[in-house]
Amino acid sequence: MENQDKKKVPGSDNDVDLGTLFQLAGNGFSKLTSFFRQLFIGFGNGMLFMLIFLKRRMWWILGALLIGYGWGTYQNYKNGVKYYSTMTARFHLGSTKALYHTIDYLNNMISAGRSNELAQLLSISKEEAASLRAFEAEAIVDEKEVSDLYRKQFLSYNRGQFLRTDTFWTRVIPYKDFKAGLTKFDYPLQEISVVSTQIDVFPKIQQGFINAVTSNGDLKKNLAISQKIQLEEEAAIVASLQGLDTLRTVYNEKLRKLNKEDGGATTNVNLSDKSSSRASPELELFDKLMQLKDELKLSRQQEMSNTVLVQVYASFSEVGRKSNILRQGAVTTALQALALLFVIFLIYEIYNITGYYEKKQKSNQG
């Protein structure tokens, strides 16, 4: 009897498994709670350390802000009050990249103090060129612009690309993904800002600025090719319309002759017969005629946009507006001084910490 195996109590294994599972779950929850507790404690200690750090160096921080603001105010007084004006324009045939490249080039010339070259490039005087402080550009992003780009890319009618009028591309590249992938170079509508110490220099630089953007030889070549293609397309559509008019005249004349030969008998047409109405040459001819007229309308609308590389919607104002306090430079200089002070503090603290651990290591070795 003693050698017989002991009978297992039903359900004992399940009890052990459930107990182990609850124990593991409790341990995991306890570790997670401990982690968040340590995280909050660390965050609180960090905030406390930061407040102590700022309190101990409060006078240094105030001094840096005052010195930076004073220096910025002196520079404003020395250079004069800054004014700015904006221009809104549409850039065709990928000229937005040339726009940002030109702005970087002009800003580099301003930083280098090359007023003579800047005056020659913008067709203004040297004094007016010396008054310029910065050029900026920002893409005008709105749903209408994005939808127009999406429509032109995938939904515009093209006789050579029937697939793009289908839902195939809209499924492969949804509107949301298309919008997320756009960059500042993809938006043709841009707003250009110019900062200067002269209040009335802005309209004088507009044409020179546009000439600087469009002076690229490849852009001019692309514009010429685009205009040539536009003219050829329009001529082909007009010739097709004339051919259809001739064909319609011939067809009508043929119908009149057939009616005379049949003795003027009329032909009954069953309008409910969709197959016969679709196959009717008169209706097909009319549909093709209207389709070509729509294409001619679209072609001439595109021609309005392709006559120039830069289409100005809102010019620079005759008189600039006074820049805000951030553009004036005093606040910016104060923040720069504060950032420099924090960099110095950081280097000093790192030096102290490394010195402390170096001394501790030497004491342990001794």
mmCIF file of C-alpha atoms in Angstrom:
data_model
loop_
_atom_site.group_PDB
_atom_site.id
_atom_site.type_symbol
_atom_site.label_atom_id
_atom_site.label_comp_id
_atom_site.label_asym_id
_atom_site.label_seq_id
_atom_site.Cartn_x
_atom_site.Cartn_y
_atom_site.Cartn_z
ATOM 1 C CA MET A 1 0.000 0.000 0.000
ATOM 2 C CA GLU A 2 2.905 2.313 0.756
ATOM 3 C CA ASN A 3 4.351 1.821 -2.766
ATOM 4 C CA GLN A 4 1.158 2.824 -4.425
ATOM 5 C CA ASP A 5 1.130 6.227 -6.058
ATOM 6 C CA LYS A 6 -0.714 8.913 -4.244
ATOM 7 C CA LYS A 7 -3.849 10.008 -6.007
ATOM 8 C CA LYS A 8 -3.845 13.602 -7.214
ATOM 9 C CA VAL A 9 -6.497 15.821 -5.806
ATOM 10 C CA PRO A 10 -8.693 17.119 -8.668
ATOM 11 C CA GLY A 11 -8.127 20.787 -9.389
ATOM 12 C CA SER A 12 -4.916 21.069 -7.337
ATOM 13 C CA ASP A 13 -2.775 21.934 -10.411
ATOM 14 C CA ASN A 14 -5.196 24.636 -11.445
ATOM 15 C CA ASP A 15 -5.062 26.170 -7.986
ATOM 16 C CA VAL A 16 -1.285 26.262 -8.106
ATOM 17 C CA ASP A 17 -1.271 27.769 -11.585
ATOM 18 C CA LEU A 18 -3.776 30.468 -10.644
ATOM 19 C CA GLY A 19 -1.869 31.298 -7.513
ATOM 20 C CA THR A 20 1.374 31.628 -9.440
ATOM 21 C CA LEU A 21 -0.340 33.779 -12.041
ATOM 22 C CA PHE A 22 -1.778 36.133 -9.428
ATOM 23 C CA GLN A 23 1.582 36.343 -7.712
ATOM 24 C CA LEU A 24 3.351 37.259 -10.959
ATOM 25 C CA ALA A 25 0.669 39.816 -11.760
ATOM 26 C CA GLY A 26 1.028 41.343 -8.307
ATOM 27 C CA ASN A 27 4.813 41.525 -8.652
ATOM 28 C CA GLY A 28 4.504 43.164 -12.064
ATOM 29 C CA PHE A 29 2.001 45.715 -10.789
ATOM 30 C CA SER A 30 4.210 46.448 -7.821
ATOM 31 C CA LYS A 31 7.234 47.023 -10.071
ATOM 32 C CA LEU A 32 5.198 49.259 -12.364
ATOM 33 C CA THR A 33 3.966 51.295 -9.393
ATOM 34 C CA SER A 34 7.515 51.571 -8.097
ATOM 35 C CA PHE A 35 8.718 52.726 -11.508
ATOM 36 C CA PHE A 36 6.162 55.519 -11.719
ATOM 37 C CA ARG A 37 6.874 56.518 -8.127
ATOM 38 C CA GLN A 38 10.583 56.775 -8.850
ATOM 39 C CA LEU A 39 9.786 58.674 -12.048
ATOM 40 C CA PHE A 40 7.701 61.279 -10.209
ATOM 41 C CA ILE A 41 10.302 61.556 -7.482
ATOM 42 C CA GLY A 42 13.038 62.083 -10.067
ATOM 43 C CA PHE A 43 10.954 64.692 -11.863
ATOM 44 C CA GLY A 44 10.260 66.511 -8.598
ATOM 45 C CA ASN A 45 13.932 66.425 -7.615
ATOM 46 C CA GLY A 46 14.875 67.750 -11.035
ATOM 47 C CA MET A 47 12.443 70.638 -10.757
ATOM 48 C CA LEU A 48 13.697 71.407 -7.260
ATOM 49 C CA PHE A 49 17.305 71.327 -8.450
ATOM 50 C CA MET A 50 16.408 73.668 -11.322
ATOM 51 C CA LEU A 51 14.708 76.153 -8.987
ATOM 52 C CA ILE A 52 17.686 76.108 -6.620
ATOM 53 C CA PHE A 53 20.021 76.529 -9.592
ATOM 54 C CA LEU A 54 18.090 79.554 -10.838
ATOM 55 C CA LYS A 55 17.785 81.096 -7.380
ATOM 56 C CA ARG A 56 21.539 80.896 -6.746
ATOM 57 C CA ARG A 57 22.297 82.509 -10.094
ATOM 58 C CA MET A 58 19.366 84.934 -10.291
ATOM 59 C CA TRP A 59 21.565 88.025 -10.399
ATOM 60 C CA TRP A 60 23.715 86.533 -13.147
ATOM 61 C CA ILE A 61 20.596 85.789 -15.208
ATOM 62 C CA LEU A 62 19.139 89.284 -14.719
ATOM 63 C CA GLY A 63 22.498 90.807 -15.586
ATOM 64 C CA ALA A 64 22.744 88.805 -18.818
ATOM 65 C CA LEU A 65 19.214 89.816 -19.829
ATOM 66 C CA LEU A 66 19.886 93.493 -19.131
ATOM 67 C CA ILE A 67 23.209 93.476 -20.955
ATOM 68 C CA GLY A 68 21.718 91.680 -23.969
ATOM 69 C CA TYR A 69 18.679 93.958 -24.099
ATOM 70 C CA GLY A 70 20.854 97.039 -23.728
ATOM 71 C CA TRP A 71 23.156 95.921 -26.519
ATOM 72 C CA GLY A 72 20.189 95.170 -28.765
ATOM 73 C CA THR A 73 18.658 98.574 -28.034
ATOM 74 C CA TYR A 74 21.963 100.239 -28.875
ATOM 75 C CA GLN A 75 22.131 98.357 -32.179
ATOM 76 C CA ASN A 76 18.565 99.424 -32.991
ATOM 77 C CA TYR A 77 19.408 103.036 -32.237
ATOM 78 C CA LYS A 78 22.586 102.782 -34.303
ATOM 79 C CA ASN A 79 21.016 101.028 -37.296
ATOM 80 C CA GLY A 80 17.583 102.635 -37.132
ATOM 81 C CA VAL A 81 14.062 101.289 -36.692
ATOM 82 C CA LYS A 82 13.235 98.255 -38.821
ATOM 83 C CA TYR A 83 10.285 98.123 -41.212
ATOM 84 C CA TYR A 84 8.906 95.237 -43.226
ATOM 85 C CA SER A 85 6.584 94.575 -46.134
ATOM 86 C CA THR A 86 5.233 91.422 -47.791
ATOM 87 C CA MET A 87 4.513 90.287 -51.335
ATOM 88 C CA THR A 88 2.249 87.389 -52.313
ATOM 89 C CA ALA A 89 3.040 85.660 -55.599
ATOM 90 C CA ARG A 90 2.517 82.367 -57.406
ATOM 91 C CA PHE A 91 5.640 80.649 -58.720
ATOM 92 C CA HIS A 92 5.204 78.418 -61.767
ATOM 93 C CA LEU A 93 7.220 75.559 -63.295
ATOM 94 C CA GLY A 94 9.087 74.680 -60.098
ATOM 95 C CA SER A 95 10.529 78.167 -59.567
ATOM 96 C CA THR A 96 9.925 77.918 -55.798
ATOM 97 C CA LYS A 97 13.325 76.235 -55.381
ATOM 98 C CA ALA A 98 14.922 79.140 -57.210
ATOM 99 C CA LEU A 99 13.028 81.468 -54.839
ATOM 100 C CA TYR A 100 14.517 79.948 -51.672
ATOM 101 C CA HIS A 101 17.956 79.692 -53.249
ATOM 102 C CA THR A 102 17.822 83.388 -54.187
ATOM 103 C CA ILE A 103 16.694 84.365 -50.677
ATOM 104 C CA ASP A 104 19.601 82.480 -49.108
ATOM 105 C CA TYR A 105 21.978 84.180 -51.533
ATOM 106 C CA LEU A 106 20.601 87.661 -50.770
ATOM 107 C CA ASN A 107 20.745 87.093 -47.002
ATOM 108 C CA ASN A 108 24.358 85.933 -47.298
ATOM 109 C CA MET A 109 25.207 89.092 -49.210
ATOM 110 C CA ILE A 110 23.531 91.191 -46.490
ATOM 111 C CA SER A 111 25.495 89.392 -43.762
ATOM 112 C CA ALA A 112 28.736 89.906 -45.674
ATOM 113 C CA GLY A 113 28.017 93.610 -46.168
ATOM 114 C CA ARG A 114 28.263 93.409 -49.967
ATOM 115 C CA SER A 115 25.996 96.381 -50.615
ATOM 116 C CA ASN A 116 27.448 97.200 -54.029
ATOM 117 C CA GLU A 117 26.675 93.784 -55.506
ATOM 118 C CA LEU A 118 23.294 93.732 -53.809
ATOM 119 C CA ALA A 119 22.425 97.139 -55.247
ATOM 120 C CA GLN A 120 23.437 96.011 -58.731
ATOM 121 C CA LEU A 121 21.445 92.776 -58.466
ATOM 122 C CA LEU A 122 18.244 94.481 -57.261
ATOM 123 C CA SER A 123 18.667 97.634 -59.389
ATOM 124 C CA ILE A 124 18.633 100.006 -56.402
ATOM 125 C CA SER A 125 21.101 102.485 -54.918
ATOM 126 C CA LYS A 126 23.901 101.482 -52.578
ATOM 127 C CA GLU A 127 22.264 103.310 -49.646
ATOM 128 C CA GLU A 128 18.996 101.472 -50.232
ATOM 129 C CA ALA A 129 20.845 98.157 -50.458
ATOM 130 C CA ALA A 130 22.667 98.911 -47.196
ATOM 131 C CA SER A 131 19.303 99.445 -45.482
ATOM 132 C CA LEU A 132 18.138 95.876 -46.196
ATOM 133 C CA ARG A 133 18.277 93.512 -43.231
ATOM 134 C CA ALA A 134 16.644 90.230 -44.258
ATOM 135 C CA PHE A 135 14.595 88.378 -46.882
ATOM 136 C CA GLU A 136 12.148 85.655 -45.859
ATOM 137 C CA ALA A 137 9.698 83.363 -47.660
ATOM 138 C CA GLU A 138 6.850 81.248 -46.340
ATOM 139 C CA ALA A 139 4.589 78.877 -48.245
ATOM 140 C CA ILE A 140 0.877 79.684 -48.053
ATOM 141 C CA VAL A 141 -0.652 76.375 -46.997
ATOM 142 C CA ASP A 142 -4.405 75.911 -47.083
ATOM 143 C CA GLU A 143 -6.809 73.195 -48.119
ATOM 144 C CA LYS A 144 -7.624 74.848 -51.427
ATOM 145 C CA GLU A 145 -3.983 74.891 -52.517
ATOM 146 C CA VAL A 146 -3.502 71.270 -51.465
ATOM 147 C CA SER A 147 -6.673 70.145 -53.221
ATOM 148 C CA ASP A 148 -5.632 71.970 -56.415
ATOM 149 C CA LEU A 149 -2.239 70.248 -56.353
ATOM 150 C CA TYR A 150 -3.897 66.865 -55.791
ATOM 151 C CA ARG A 151 -6.392 67.441 -58.580
ATOM 152 C CA LYS A 152 -3.713 68.512 -61.061
ATOM 153 C CA GLN A 153 -1.540 65.552 -60.125
ATOM 154 C CA PHE A 154 -4.087 62.739 -60.283
ATOM 155 C CA LEU A 155 -7.529 63.908 -61.394
ATOM 156 C CA SER A 156 -6.922 66.304 -64.291
ATOM 157 C CA TYR A 157 -8.063 65.093 -67.681
ATOM 158 C CA ASN A 158 -5.308 64.089 -70.072
ATOM 159 C CA ARG A 159 -5.891 62.179 -73.287
ATOM 160 C CA GLY A 160 -2.599 60.354 -72.889
ATOM 161 C CA GLN A 161 -3.149 59.336 -69.243
ATOM 162 C CA PHE A 162 -6.628 57.871 -68.829
ATOM 163 C CA LEU A 163 -5.595 55.971 -65.705
ATOM 164 C CA ARG A 164 -5.208 59.173 -63.741
ATOM 165 C CA THR A 165 -8.857 60.018 -64.180
ATOM 166 C CA ASP A 166 -9.750 56.716 -62.510
ATOM 167 C CA THR A 167 -9.826 55.981 -58.775
ATOM 168 C CA PHE A 168 -6.649 53.903 -59.022
ATOM 169 C CA TRP A 169 -4.242 56.659 -57.974
ATOM 170 C CA THR A 170 -6.556 58.025 -55.293
ATOM 171 C CA ARG A 171 -6.486 54.605 -53.650
ATOM 172 C CA VAL A 172 -2.715 54.170 -53.950
ATOM 173 C CA ILE A 173 -1.962 57.704 -52.654
ATOM 174 C CA PRO A 174 -4.789 59.010 -50.436
ATOM 175 C CA TYR A 175 -5.297 62.727 -50.018
ATOM 176 C CA LYS A 176 -4.030 62.724 -46.417
ATOM 177 C CA ASP A 177 -0.761 60.982 -47.359
ATOM 178 C CA PHE A 178 -0.308 63.289 -50.331
ATOM 179 C CA LYS A 179 -0.714 66.357 -48.108
ATOM 180 C CA ALA A 180 1.704 65.014 -45.481
ATOM 181 C CA GLY A 181 4.379 64.503 -48.140
ATOM 182 C CA LEU A 182 4.311 68.075 -49.449
ATOM 183 C CA THR A 183 7.223 70.417 -48.694
ATOM 184 C CA LYS A 184 7.574 74.189 -48.885
ATOM 185 C CA PHE A 185 8.924 73.808 -52.415
ATOM 186 C CA ASP A 186 5.702 72.128 -53.616
ATOM 187 C CA TYR A 187 3.396 75.043 -52.814
ATOM 188 C CA PRO A 188 3.357 77.541 -55.695
ATOM 189 C CA LEU A 189 1.745 80.322 -53.623
ATOM 190 C CA GLN A 190 4.384 82.005 -51.456
ATOM 191 C CA GLU A 191 4.589 85.079 -49.212
ATOM 192 C CA ILE A 192 7.888 86.992 -49.351
ATOM 193 C CA SER A 193 8.869 89.358 -46.533
ATOM 194 C CA VAL A 194 11.605 92.002 -46.620
ATOM 195 C CA VAL A 195 13.015 93.841 -43.581
ATOM 196 C CA SER A 196 14.715 97.216 -44.003
ATOM 197 C CA THR A 197 15.603 100.329 -42.062
ATOM 198 C CA GLN A 198 14.126 102.517 -44.842
ATOM 199 C CA ILE A 199 10.368 102.823 -44.846
ATOM 200 C CA ASP A 200 9.879 103.328 -48.599
ATOM 201 C CA VAL A 201 12.418 100.989 -50.230
ATOM 202 C CA PHE A 202 10.105 98.005 -50.743
ATOM 203 C CA PRO A 203 8.384 98.775 -54.081
ATOM 204 C CA LYS A 204 11.794 99.621 -55.569
ATOM 205 C CA ILE A 205 13.194 96.135 -55.007
ATOM 206 C CA GLN A 206 10.191 94.129 -56.256
ATOM 207 C CA GLN A 207 11.105 93.866 -59.930
ATOM 208 C CA GLY A 208 14.784 93.374 -59.157
ATOM 209 C CA PHE A 209 13.924 90.581 -56.762
ATOM 210 C CA ILE A 210 11.701 88.854 -59.360
ATOM 211 C CA ASN A 211 14.445 89.191 -61.975
ATOM 212 C CA ALA A 212 16.932 87.621 -59.563
ATOM 213 C CA VAL A 213 14.624 84.634 -59.026
ATOM 214 C CA THR A 214 13.839 84.126 -62.712
ATOM 215 C CA SER A 215 17.351 84.743 -64.052
ATOM 216 C CA ASN A 216 18.046 81.008 -64.069
ATOM 217 C CA GLY A 217 18.595 79.855 -67.645
ATOM 218 C CA ASP A 218 16.898 76.495 -67.139
ATOM 219 C CA LEU A 219 13.741 78.178 -65.841
ATOM 220 C CA LYS A 220 13.584 80.423 -68.884
ATOM 221 C CA LYS A 221 14.074 77.402 -71.128
ATOM 222 C CA ASN A 222 11.299 75.519 -69.339
ATOM 223 C CA LEU A 223 9.008 78.526 -69.713
ATOM 224 C CA ALA A 224 9.699 78.725 -73.440
ATOM 225 C CA ILE A 225 9.066 75.002 -73.880
ATOM 226 C CA SER A 226 5.870 75.197 -71.847
ATOM 227 C CA GLN A 227 4.585 78.110 -73.919
ATOM 228 C CA LYS A 228 5.410 76.268 -77.145
ATOM 229 C CA ILE A 229 3.595 73.139 -75.980
ATOM 230 C CA GLN A 230 0.647 75.294 -74.930
ATOM 231 C CA LEU A 231 0.414 76.926 -78.358
ATOM 232 C CA GLU A 232 0.708 73.587 -80.149
ATOM 233 C CA GLU A 233 -1.979 72.068 -77.941
ATOM 234 C CA GLU A 234 -4.319 74.972 -78.530
ATOM 235 C CA ALA A 235 -3.685 74.887 -82.281
ATOM 236 C CA ALA A 236 -4.401 71.126 -82.376
ATOM 237 C CA ILE A 237 -7.676 71.595 -80.474
ATOM 238 C CA VAL A 238 -8.784 74.468 -82.730
ATOM 239 C CA ALA A 239 -7.949 72.390 -85.841
ATOM 240 C CA SER A 240 -9.920 69.462 -84.419
ATOM 241 C CA LEU A 241 -12.910 71.726 -83.777
ATOM 242 C CA GLN A 242 -12.766 73.010 -87.327
ATOM 243 C CA GLY A 243 -12.561 69.443 -88.601
ATOM 244 C CA LEU A 244 -15.583 68.452 -86.564
ATOM 245 C CA ASP A 245 -17.522 71.434 -87.905
ATOM 246 C CA THR A 246 -16.689 70.325 -91.448
ATOM 247 C CA LEU A 247 -17.638 66.748 -90.623
ATOM 248 C CA ARG A 248 -20.936 67.900 -89.148
ATOM 249 C CA THR A 249 -21.688 69.967 -92.263
ATOM 250 C CA VAL A 250 -20.930 66.997 -94.522
ATOM 251 C CA TYR A 251 -23.016 64.689 -92.371
ATOM 252 C CA ASN A 252 -26.006 67.066 -92.374
ATOM 253 C CA GLU A 253 -25.743 67.441 -96.147
ATOM 254 C CA LYS A 254 -25.724 63.680 -96.525
ATOM 255 C CA LEU A 255 -28.847 63.392 -94.381
ATOM 256 C CA ARG A 256 -30.644 65.959 -96.538
ATOM 257 C CA LYS A 257 -29.763 64.039 -99.701
ATOM 258 C CA LEU A 258 -31.039 60.788 -98.188
ATOM 259 C CA ASN A 259 -34.310 62.475 -97.237
ATOM 260 C CA LYS A 260 -34.747 63.763 -100.786
ATOM 261 C CA GLU A 261 -34.086 60.312 -102.251
ATOM 262 C CA ASP A 262 -36.618 58.758 -99.866
ATOM 263 C CA GLY A 263 -39.229 61.277 -100.915
ATOM 264 C CA GLY A 264 -39.089 63.235 -97.692
ATOM 265 C CA ALA A 265 -40.110 60.277 -95.571
ATOM 266 C CA THR A 266 -39.389 60.766 -91.933
ATOM 267 C CA THR A 267 -37.691 58.258 -89.744
ATOM 268 C CA ASN A 268 -39.201 57.481 -86.365
ATOM 269 C CA VAL A 269 -36.667 57.333 -83.527
ATOM 270 C CA ASN A 270 -37.469 55.492 -80.338
ATOM 271 C CA LEU A 271 -36.017 57.608 -77.582
ATOM 272 C CA SER A 272 -36.403 54.794 -75.070
ATOM 273 C CA ASP A 273 -33.886 52.695 -77.005
ATOM 274 C CA LYS A 274 -30.671 53.602 -75.196
ATOM 275 C CA SER A 275 -28.427 51.513 -77.420
ATOM 276 C CA SER A 276 -29.563 53.267 -80.585
ATOM 277 C CA SER A 277 -29.282 56.720 -78.987
ATOM 278 C CA ARG A 278 -25.749 56.029 -77.802
ATOM 279 C CA ALA A 279 -24.726 54.778 -81.205
ATOM 280 C CA SER A 280 -26.260 57.801 -82.927
ATOM 281 C CA PRO A 281 -23.542 59.611 -84.927
ATOM 282 C CA GLU A 282 -25.168 62.982 -84.255
ATOM 283 C CA LEU A 283 -24.896 62.568 -80.474
ATOM 284 C CA GLU A 284 -21.351 61.226 -80.611
ATOM 285 C CA LEU A 285 -20.309 64.134 -82.784
ATOM 286 C CA PHE A 286 -21.936 66.615 -80.415
ATOM 287 C CA ASP A 287 -20.284 65.036 -77.352
ATOM 288 C CA LYS A 288 -16.867 65.138 -78.998
ATOM 289 C CA LEU A 289 -17.395 68.755 -79.976
ATOM 290 C CA MET A 290 -18.270 69.767 -76.396
ATOM 291 C CA GLN A 291 -15.328 67.772 -75.029
ATOM 292 C CA LEU A 292 -12.883 69.601 -77.297
ATOM 293 C CA LYS A 293 -14.375 72.961 -76.319
ATOM 294 C CA ASP A 294 -13.840 72.104 -72.646
ATOM 295 C CA GLU A 295 -10.228 71.174 -73.394
ATOM 296 C CA LEU A 296 -9.746 74.468 -75.233
ATOM 297 C CA LYS A 297 -11.118 76.332 -72.220
ATOM 298 C CA LEU A 298 -8.727 74.546 -69.852
ATOM 299 C CA SER A 299 -5.830 75.119 -72.225
ATOM 300 C CA ARG A 300 -6.456 78.858 -72.348
ATOM 301 C CA GLN A 301 -6.805 79.015 -68.567
ATOM 302 C CA GLN A 302 -3.402 77.357 -68.220
ATOM 303 C CA GLU A 303 -2.007 79.783 -70.782
ATOM 304 C CA MET A 304 -2.872 82.639 -68.425
ATOM 305 C CA SER A 305 -0.635 81.059 -65.766
ATOM 306 C CA ASN A 306 2.247 80.103 -68.065
ATOM 307 C CA THR A 307 2.916 83.526 -69.542
ATOM 308 C CA VAL A 308 5.317 84.406 -66.685
ATOM 309 C CA LEU A 309 7.298 82.447 -64.111
ATOM 310 C CA VAL A 310 6.214 84.685 -61.211
ATOM 311 C CA GLN A 311 2.630 85.922 -61.023
ATOM 312 C CA VAL A 312 2.303 88.677 -58.395
ATOM 313 C CA TYR A 313 -1.016 88.770 -56.538
ATOM 314 C CA ALA A 314 -0.148 91.390 -53.898
ATOM 315 C CA SER A 315 2.825 93.714 -54.389
ATOM 316 C CA PHE A 316 5.100 95.205 -51.745
ATOM 317 C CA SER A 317 3.442 98.194 -50.096
ATOM 318 C CA GLU A 318 4.611 101.725 -50.806
ATOM 319 C CA VAL A 319 5.332 102.263 -47.106
ATOM 320 C CA GLY A 320 6.523 99.504 -44.796
ATOM 321 C CA ARG A 321 5.130 98.641 -41.414
ATOM 322 C CA LYS A 322 7.157 98.948 -38.250
ATOM 323 C CA SER A 323 8.510 95.585 -37.149
ATOM 324 C CA ASN A 324 7.380 94.040 -33.882
ATOM 325 C CA ILE A 325 9.556 93.914 -30.796
ATOM 326 C CA LEU A 326 11.086 90.545 -31.733
ATOM 327 C CA ARG A 327 12.115 91.763 -35.173
ATOM 328 C CA GLN A 328 13.677 94.900 -33.699
ATOM 329 C CA GLY A 329 16.399 92.735 -32.173
ATOM 330 C CA ALA A 330 16.609 93.872 -28.535
ATOM 331 C CA VAL A 331 14.598 90.935 -27.163
ATOM 332 C CA THR A 332 16.377 88.499 -29.461
ATOM 333 C CA THR A 333 19.773 89.749 -28.292
ATOM 334 C CA ALA A 334 18.691 89.390 -24.656
ATOM 335 C CA LEU A 335 17.620 85.789 -25.239
ATOM 336 C CA GLN A 336 20.894 85.064 -27.009
ATOM 337 C CA ALA A 337 22.828 86.454 -24.041
ATOM 338 C CA LEU A 338 20.768 84.280 -21.679
ATOM 339 C CA ALA A 339 21.449 81.185 -23.791
ATOM 340 C CA LEU A 340 25.173 81.946 -23.782
ATOM 341 C CA LEU A 341 25.103 82.312 -19.999
ATOM 342 C CA PHE A 342 23.427 78.905 -19.590
ATOM 343 C CA VAL A 343 26.084 77.322 -21.818
ATOM 344 C CA ILE A 344 28.776 78.801 -19.560
ATOM 345 C CA PHE A 345 26.958 77.482 -16.460
ATOM 346 C CA LEU A 346 26.699 74.040 -18.021
ATOM 347 C CA ILE A 347 30.414 73.925 -18.823
ATOM 348 C CA TYR A 348 31.218 75.059 -15.289
ATOM 349 C CA GLU A 349 28.997 72.368 -13.711
ATOM 350 C CA ILE A 350 30.480 69.649 -15.919
ATOM 351 C CA TYR A 351 33.969 70.785 -14.890
ATOM 352 C CA ASN A 352 33.041 70.608 -11.182
ATOM 353 C CA ILE A 353 31.446 67.166 -11.529
ATOM 354 C CA THR A 354 34.431 65.717 -13.382
ATOM 355 C CA GLY A 355 36.775 67.231 -10.782
ATOM 356 C CA TYR A 356 34.722 65.698 -7.958
ATOM 357 C CA TYR A 357 34.804 62.201 -9.461
ATOM 358 C CA GLU A 358 38.498 62.553 -10.218
ATOM 359 C CA LYS A 359 39.256 63.352 -6.580
ATOM 360 C CA LYS A 360 37.043 60.504 -5.419
ATOM 361 C CA GLN A 361 38.826 58.060 -7.703
ATOM 362 C CA LYS A 362 42.228 59.165 -6.414
ATOM 363 C CA SER A 363 41.108 58.809 -2.789
ATOM 364 C CA ASN A 364 39.840 55.260 -3.472
ATOM 365 C CA GLN A 365 43.147 54.297 -5.072
ATOM 366 C CA GLY A 366 45.126 55.738 -2.176
#
